[in-house]
mmCIF file of C-alpha atoms in Angstrom:
data_model
loop_
_atom_site.group_PDB
_atom_site.id
_atom_site.type_symbol
_atom_site.label_atom_id
_atom_site.label_comp_id
_atom_site.label_asym_id
_atom_site.label_seq_id
_atom_site.Cartn_x
_atom_site.Cartn_y
_atom_site.Cartn_z
ATOM 1 C CA ASP B 1250 102.091 297.363 142.066
ATOM 2 C CA GLY B 1251 101.271 301.018 141.482
ATOM 3 C CA SER B 1252 104.923 301.873 140.974
ATOM 4 C CA GLN B 1253 105.236 299.016 138.525
ATOM 5 C CA LEU B 1254 102.212 300.226 136.577
ATOM 6 C CA SER B 1255 103.511 303.773 136.434
ATOM 7 C CA GLY B 1256 106.857 302.513 135.230
ATOM 8 C CA LEU B 1257 105.226 300.485 132.534
ATOM 9 C CA SER B 1258 103.093 303.412 131.376
ATOM 10 C CA GLY B 1259 106.002 305.862 131.310
ATOM 11 C CA SER B 1260 108.334 303.787 129.175
ATOM 12 C CA ARG B 1261 106.689 302.761 125.928
ATOM 13 C CA PRO B 1262 108.514 300.240 123.812
ATOM 14 C CA SER B 1263 109.871 301.558 120.459
ATOM 15 C CA VAL B 1264 108.337 300.070 117.334
ATOM 16 C CA ALA B 1265 110.643 299.275 114.413
ATOM 17 C CA PRO B 1266 109.594 300.751 111.042
ATOM 18 C CA SER B 1267 107.884 298.312 108.768
ATOM 19 C CA PRO B 1268 109.862 297.296 105.669
ATOM 20 C CA VAL B 1269 106.640 296.851 103.688
ATOM 21 C CA PRO B 1270 106.388 300.430 102.163
ATOM 22 C CA ALA B 1271 110.003 300.371 101.039
ATOM 23 C CA LEU B 1272 109.486 296.914 99.541
ATOM 24 C CA ILE B 1273 106.370 298.079 97.682
ATOM 25 C CA MET B 1274 108.227 301.104 96.227
ATOM 26 C CA ARG B 1275 111.068 298.855 95.137
ATOM 27 C CA LEU B 1276 108.704 296.404 93.433
ATOM 28 C CA ASN B 1277 106.893 299.258 91.671
ATOM 29 C CA SER B 1278 110.166 300.661 90.341
ATOM 30 C CA LEU B 1279 111.100 297.225 89.029
ATOM 31 C CA ALA B 1280 107.702 296.548 87.489
ATOM 32 C CA PHE B 1281 107.156 300.046 86.096
ATOM 33 C CA PRO B 1282 110.583 301.633 85.445
ATOM 34 C CA ALA B 1283 109.056 304.412 83.316
ATOM 35 C CA LEU B 1284 107.206 305.723 86.392
ATOM 36 C CA ALA B 1285 110.263 305.771 88.624
ATOM 37 C CA PRO B 1286 111.893 309.211 88.912
ATOM 38 C CA SER B 1287 115.489 309.005 87.768
ATOM 39 C CA PRO B 1288 117.830 312.009 87.686
ATOM 40 C CA ARG B 1289 119.738 310.399 84.846
ATOM 41 C CA ILE B 1290 116.570 310.348 82.739
ATOM 42 C CA LEU B 1291 114.897 313.521 83.987
ATOM 43 C CA GLY B 1292 117.882 315.804 83.363
ATOM 44 C CA PRO B 1293 118.342 315.074 79.624
ATOM 45 C CA THR B 1294 114.553 315.153 79.165
ATOM 46 C CA LEU B 1295 114.335 318.694 80.542
ATOM 47 C CA GLU B 1296 117.331 319.764 78.458
ATOM 48 C CA ALA B 1297 115.764 318.285 75.312
ATOM 49 C CA GLY B 1298 112.501 320.090 76.061
ATOM 50 C CA ALA B 1299 114.301 323.400 76.535
ATOM 51 C CA ALA B 1300 116.257 322.882 73.318
ATOM 52 C CA SER B 1301 113.068 322.067 71.414
ATOM 53 C CA TRP B 1302 111.411 325.211 72.781
ATOM 54 C CA ARG B 1303 114.379 327.348 71.816
ATOM 55 C CA ASP B 1304 114.451 325.928 68.297
ATOM 56 C CA GLY B 1305 111.038 327.398 67.545
ATOM 57 C CA VAL B 1306 111.359 330.858 69.091
ATOM 58 C CA PRO B 1307 113.359 332.686 66.342
ATOM 59 C CA ASN B 1308 111.143 331.331 63.559
ATOM 60 C CA ALA B 1309 108.018 332.183 65.570
ATOM 61 C CA LEU B 1310 109.203 335.789 65.907
ATOM 62 C CA THR B 1311 109.872 335.951 62.167
ATOM 63 C CA ALA B 1312 106.432 334.520 61.382
ATOM 64 C CA ALA B 1313 104.845 337.038 63.742
ATOM 65 C CA ARG B 1314 106.582 339.824 61.823
ATOM 66 C CA VAL B 1315 104.965 338.626 58.597
ATOM 67 C CA ALA B 1316 101.561 338.255 60.259
ATOM 68 C CA ALA B 1317 101.756 341.821 61.575
ATOM 69 C CA ILE B 1318 102.022 343.361 58.090
ATOM 70 C CA PRO B 1319 98.255 343.203 57.291
ATOM 71 C CA VAL B 1320 97.557 344.728 60.695
ATOM 72 C CA LEU B 1321 99.971 347.567 59.948
ATOM 73 C CA VAL B 1322 98.284 348.190 56.587
ATOM 74 C CA ALA B 1323 94.826 348.234 58.195
ATOM 75 C CA THR B 1324 95.869 350.705 60.891
ATOM 76 C CA PHE B 1325 97.592 352.915 58.313
ATOM 77 C CA TYR B 1326 94.376 353.401 56.346
ATOM 78 C CA ASN B 1327 92.141 353.596 59.396
ATOM 79 C CA ARG B 1328 91.884 357.331 60.004
ATOM 80 C CA ARG B 1329 90.267 356.749 63.385
ATOM 81 C CA SER B 1330 93.368 355.042 64.743
ATOM 82 C CA SER B 1331 96.168 356.968 66.396
ATOM 83 C CA PRO B 1332 99.126 357.917 64.160
ATOM 84 C CA TRP B 1333 101.291 356.203 66.712
ATOM 85 C CA LEU B 1334 99.672 352.815 66.086
ATOM 86 C CA PRO B 1335 101.163 351.893 62.675
ATOM 87 C CA ALA B 1336 104.492 353.352 63.781
ATOM 88 C CA SER B 1337 104.355 351.256 66.954
ATOM 89 C CA ILE B 1338 103.605 348.098 64.980
ATOM 90 C CA PHE B 1339 106.485 348.871 62.647
ATOM 91 C CA THR B 1340 108.809 349.449 65.611
ATOM 92 C CA ALA B 1341 107.782 346.123 67.157
ATOM 93 C CA CYS B 1342 108.433 344.347 63.849
ATOM 94 C CA ALA B 1343 111.854 345.980 63.557
ATOM 95 C CA ALA B 1344 112.629 344.884 67.127
ATOM 96 C CA THR B 1345 111.755 341.266 66.336
ATOM 97 C CA ASP B 1346 114.069 341.488 63.318
ATOM 98 C CA PHE B 1347 116.948 342.139 65.722
ATOM 99 C CA LEU B 1348 115.687 339.767 68.410
ATOM 100 C CA ASP B 1349 115.237 336.653 66.291
ATOM 101 C CA GLY B 1350 118.760 336.964 64.898
ATOM 102 C CA TYR B 1351 120.204 337.583 68.348
ATOM 103 C CA LEU B 1352 118.454 334.563 69.868
ATOM 104 C CA ALA B 1353 119.431 332.336 66.953
ATOM 105 C CA ARG B 1354 123.101 333.247 67.438
ATOM 106 C CA ARG B 1355 122.980 333.040 71.236
ATOM 107 C CA TRP B 1356 121.277 329.643 71.305
ATOM 108 C CA ALA B 1357 123.079 328.359 68.190
ATOM 109 C CA VAL B 1358 119.731 327.718 66.513
ATOM 110 C CA HIS B 1359 119.965 327.563 62.739
ATOM 111 C CA SER B 1360 117.427 326.162 60.302
ATOM 112 C CA ASP B 1361 116.814 326.256 56.576
ATOM 113 C CA LEU B 1362 113.348 327.695 57.217
ATOM 114 C CA GLY B 1363 114.768 330.540 59.280
ATOM 115 C CA ALA B 1364 117.470 331.295 56.714
ATOM 116 C CA PHE B 1365 114.764 331.594 54.059
ATOM 117 C CA LEU B 1366 112.015 333.277 56.065
ATOM 118 C CA ASP B 1367 114.001 335.998 57.849
ATOM 119 C CA PRO B 1368 115.135 337.994 54.765
ATOM 120 C CA VAL B 1369 111.746 337.449 53.123
ATOM 121 C CA ALA B 1370 109.987 338.885 56.188
ATOM 122 C CA ASP B 1371 112.280 341.921 56.168
ATOM 123 C CA LYS B 1372 111.637 342.654 52.515
ATOM 124 C CA LEU B 1373 107.886 342.179 52.848
ATOM 125 C CA LEU B 1374 107.782 344.622 55.759
ATOM 126 C CA VAL B 1375 109.959 347.265 54.092
ATOM 127 C CA CYS B 1376 108.321 347.045 50.670
ATOM 128 C CA SER B 1377 104.833 347.191 52.183
ATOM 129 C CA CYS B 1378 105.678 350.361 54.097
ATOM 130 C CA LEU B 1379 107.326 351.921 51.057
ATOM 131 C CA VAL B 1380 104.239 351.263 48.930
ATOM 132 C CA LEU B 1381 101.942 352.707 51.604
ATOM 133 C CA LEU B 1382 104.039 355.845 51.959
ATOM 134 C CA ALA B 1383 104.486 356.269 48.201
ATOM 135 C CA GLY B 1384 100.726 356.184 47.782
ATOM 136 C CA ALA B 1385 100.244 358.738 50.542
ATOM 137 C CA LEU B 1386 103.128 361.128 49.810
ATOM 138 C CA GLY B 1387 103.489 360.766 46.041
ATOM 139 C CA ALA B 1388 106.626 361.075 43.928
ATOM 140 C CA ALA B 1389 108.794 362.259 46.810
ATOM 141 C CA VAL B 1390 108.661 358.724 48.213
ATOM 142 C CA ALA B 1391 107.943 356.833 44.988
ATOM 143 C CA VAL B 1392 111.368 357.611 43.480
ATOM 144 C CA PRO B 1393 113.518 356.198 46.315
ATOM 145 C CA THR B 1394 110.982 353.385 46.651
ATOM 146 C CA ALA B 1395 111.634 352.331 43.048
ATOM 147 C CA VAL B 1396 115.401 352.434 43.646
ATOM 148 C CA ILE B 1397 115.226 350.383 46.850
ATOM 149 C CA VAL B 1398 112.784 347.787 45.496
ATOM 150 C CA CYS B 1399 114.812 347.277 42.292
ATOM 151 C CA ARG B 1400 117.960 346.881 44.375
ATOM 152 C CA GLU B 1401 116.320 344.297 46.656
ATOM 153 C CA VAL B 1402 115.060 342.232 43.723
ATOM 154 C CA THR B 1403 118.447 342.348 41.974
ATOM 155 C CA ILE B 1404 120.542 341.444 45.022
ATOM 156 C CA SER B 1405 118.135 338.703 46.065
ATOM 157 C CA ALA B 1406 118.441 337.131 42.613
ATOM 158 C CA LEU B 1407 122.229 337.556 42.730
ATOM 159 C CA ARG B 1408 122.467 335.825 46.107
ATOM 160 C CA GLU B 1409 120.344 332.937 44.859
ATOM 161 C CA TRP B 1410 122.537 332.622 41.752
ATOM 162 C CA MET B 1411 125.742 332.703 43.803
ATOM 163 C CA GLY B 1412 124.343 330.250 46.338
ATOM 164 C CA ALA B 1413 123.543 327.749 43.590
ATOM 165 C CA ARG B 1414 127.252 327.865 42.665
ATOM 166 C CA GLY B 1415 128.471 327.462 46.207
ATOM 167 C CA HIS B 1416 129.601 331.069 46.706
ATOM 168 C CA SER B 1417 126.860 332.418 48.965
ATOM 169 C CA ALA B 1418 129.407 333.627 51.532
ATOM 170 C CA ALA B 1419 130.890 336.004 48.950
ATOM 171 C CA VAL B 1420 127.656 338.028 48.846
ATOM 172 C CA ALA B 1421 126.735 337.821 52.510
ATOM 173 C CA VAL B 1422 125.351 340.954 54.143
ATOM 174 C CA GLY B 1423 128.139 343.479 54.746
ATOM 175 C CA TRP B 1424 128.430 346.682 56.745
ATOM 176 C CA TRP B 1425 127.097 348.832 53.887
ATOM 177 C CA GLY B 1426 124.013 346.661 53.738
ATOM 178 C CA LYS B 1427 123.514 346.838 57.508
ATOM 179 C CA LEU B 1428 123.906 350.618 57.460
ATOM 180 C CA LYS B 1429 121.387 350.829 54.626
ATOM 181 C CA THR B 1430 118.904 348.730 56.584
ATOM 182 C CA ALA B 1431 119.274 350.813 59.756
ATOM 183 C CA THR B 1432 118.890 354.095 57.837
ATOM 184 C CA GLN B 1433 115.905 352.722 55.975
ATOM 185 C CA MET B 1434 114.157 351.611 59.175
ATOM 186 C CA VAL B 1435 114.567 354.995 60.862
ATOM 187 C CA ALA B 1436 113.353 356.789 57.717
ATOM 188 C CA LEU B 1437 110.233 354.625 57.491
ATOM 189 C CA LEU B 1438 109.470 355.128 61.170
ATOM 190 C CA LEU B 1439 109.670 358.926 60.852
ATOM 191 C CA LEU B 1440 107.516 358.942 57.724
ATOM 192 C CA LEU B 1441 104.909 356.696 59.321
ATOM 193 C CA LEU B 1442 104.690 359.148 62.203
ATOM 194 C CA ALA B 1443 104.474 362.155 59.870
ATOM 195 C CA CYS B 1444 102.177 360.730 57.214
ATOM 196 C CA PRO B 1445 98.790 361.184 58.956
ATOM 197 C CA GLY B 1446 99.495 364.924 59.124
ATOM 198 C CA LYS B 1447 100.114 364.971 62.852
ATOM 199 C CA LEU B 1448 103.896 365.199 63.129
ATOM 200 C CA THR B 1449 104.684 366.864 59.809
ATOM 201 C CA ALA B 1450 107.927 368.321 61.178
ATOM 202 C CA LEU B 1451 109.401 364.810 60.960
ATOM 203 C CA GLN B 1452 108.653 364.435 57.250
ATOM 204 C CA PRO B 1453 111.757 366.271 55.900
ATOM 205 C CA TRP B 1454 113.973 364.201 58.165
ATOM 206 C CA GLY B 1455 112.281 361.010 57.065
ATOM 207 C CA LEU B 1456 112.595 361.910 53.383
ATOM 208 C CA GLY B 1457 116.252 362.829 53.801
ATOM 209 C CA LEU B 1458 117.044 359.518 55.456
ATOM 210 C CA LEU B 1459 115.033 357.637 52.839
ATOM 211 C CA TYR B 1460 117.076 359.175 50.026
ATOM 212 C CA ALA B 1461 120.239 358.398 51.993
ATOM 213 C CA ALA B 1462 119.040 354.793 52.260
ATOM 214 C CA ALA B 1463 118.513 354.713 48.483
ATOM 215 C CA VAL B 1464 122.096 355.902 47.948
ATOM 216 C CA LEU B 1465 123.390 353.301 50.404
ATOM 217 C CA ALA B 1466 121.311 350.669 48.622
ATOM 218 C CA CYS B 1467 123.086 351.434 45.358
ATOM 219 C CA THR B 1468 126.482 351.570 47.086
ATOM 220 C CA SER B 1469 126.071 348.203 48.781
ATOM 221 C CA ALA B 1470 124.639 346.657 45.614
ATOM 222 C CA SER B 1471 127.672 347.756 43.588
ATOM 223 C CA GLY B 1472 129.925 346.005 46.103
ATOM 224 C CA TYR B 1473 127.982 342.756 45.804
ATOM 225 C CA VAL B 1474 128.024 342.913 41.994
ATOM 226 C CA ALA B 1475 131.774 343.659 41.960
ATOM 227 C CA THR B 1476 132.390 340.632 44.179
ATOM 228 C CA ALA B 1477 130.292 338.354 41.995
ATOM 229 C CA TRP B 1478 131.450 339.746 38.654
ATOM 230 C CA PRO B 1479 134.407 337.329 38.173
ATOM 231 C CA LEU B 1480 131.885 334.477 38.250
ATOM 232 C CA MET B 1481 129.439 336.378 36.060
ATOM 233 C CA ALA B 1482 131.972 337.262 33.362
ATOM 234 C CA PRO B 1483 131.392 335.568 29.970
ATOM 235 C CA LYS B 1484 134.613 333.500 30.190
ATOM 236 C CA SER B 1485 133.727 332.033 33.568
ATOM 237 C CA LEU B 1486 130.321 331.071 32.209
ATOM 238 C CA GLY B 1487 131.888 329.297 29.246
ATOM 239 C CA ILE B 1488 130.781 331.936 26.750
ATOM 240 C CA SER B 1489 133.429 332.964 24.241
#
């Protein structure tokens, strides 16, 4: 009897798993299909969420560049702030100008708002800095400022006029315009650093590059006008 009891205690019978939990999960998935995890649904949902997030990043960077302009102006006139602060803000804005375009091309994100806001943000930033520096440094900056601002207004109006006639690609930004923008950005950065009277050794370099940017502005503008002139000629406009 003892051996029989020990044998019974040593070998426990295996219990088959209950089918009830699996049945409950199956019924829940049938009754509430929206709550059931499905790779076929989850994958596209995550991709759509990532695409939606990417759509807003370039425009958010452009909007941040516009929002930073009042901060730059405030730090420029605040004599207690470091001379590096307005220059740092300007550098960050210039970096977002490159970054938003790069991300838009890399992610194939294009929108009418971005196409409108990006060049407007650039011009607001540049013109604001030019006005600040012209007020601080006088005629030495005011003269190229007038040239650059007049060029920007003229070419912007020309692009709008050409776009209304379906020829916007003919006056797209070229290499002369990109070189002008790069020269202009470096000149403004050097002048922002030199303007508070701390790094005055940079001022001649900044002025030289600013005048070079003014020359490039006129050069690039002449190319745009020459390209658009056949459409602007009196005969093409129906004027005899």
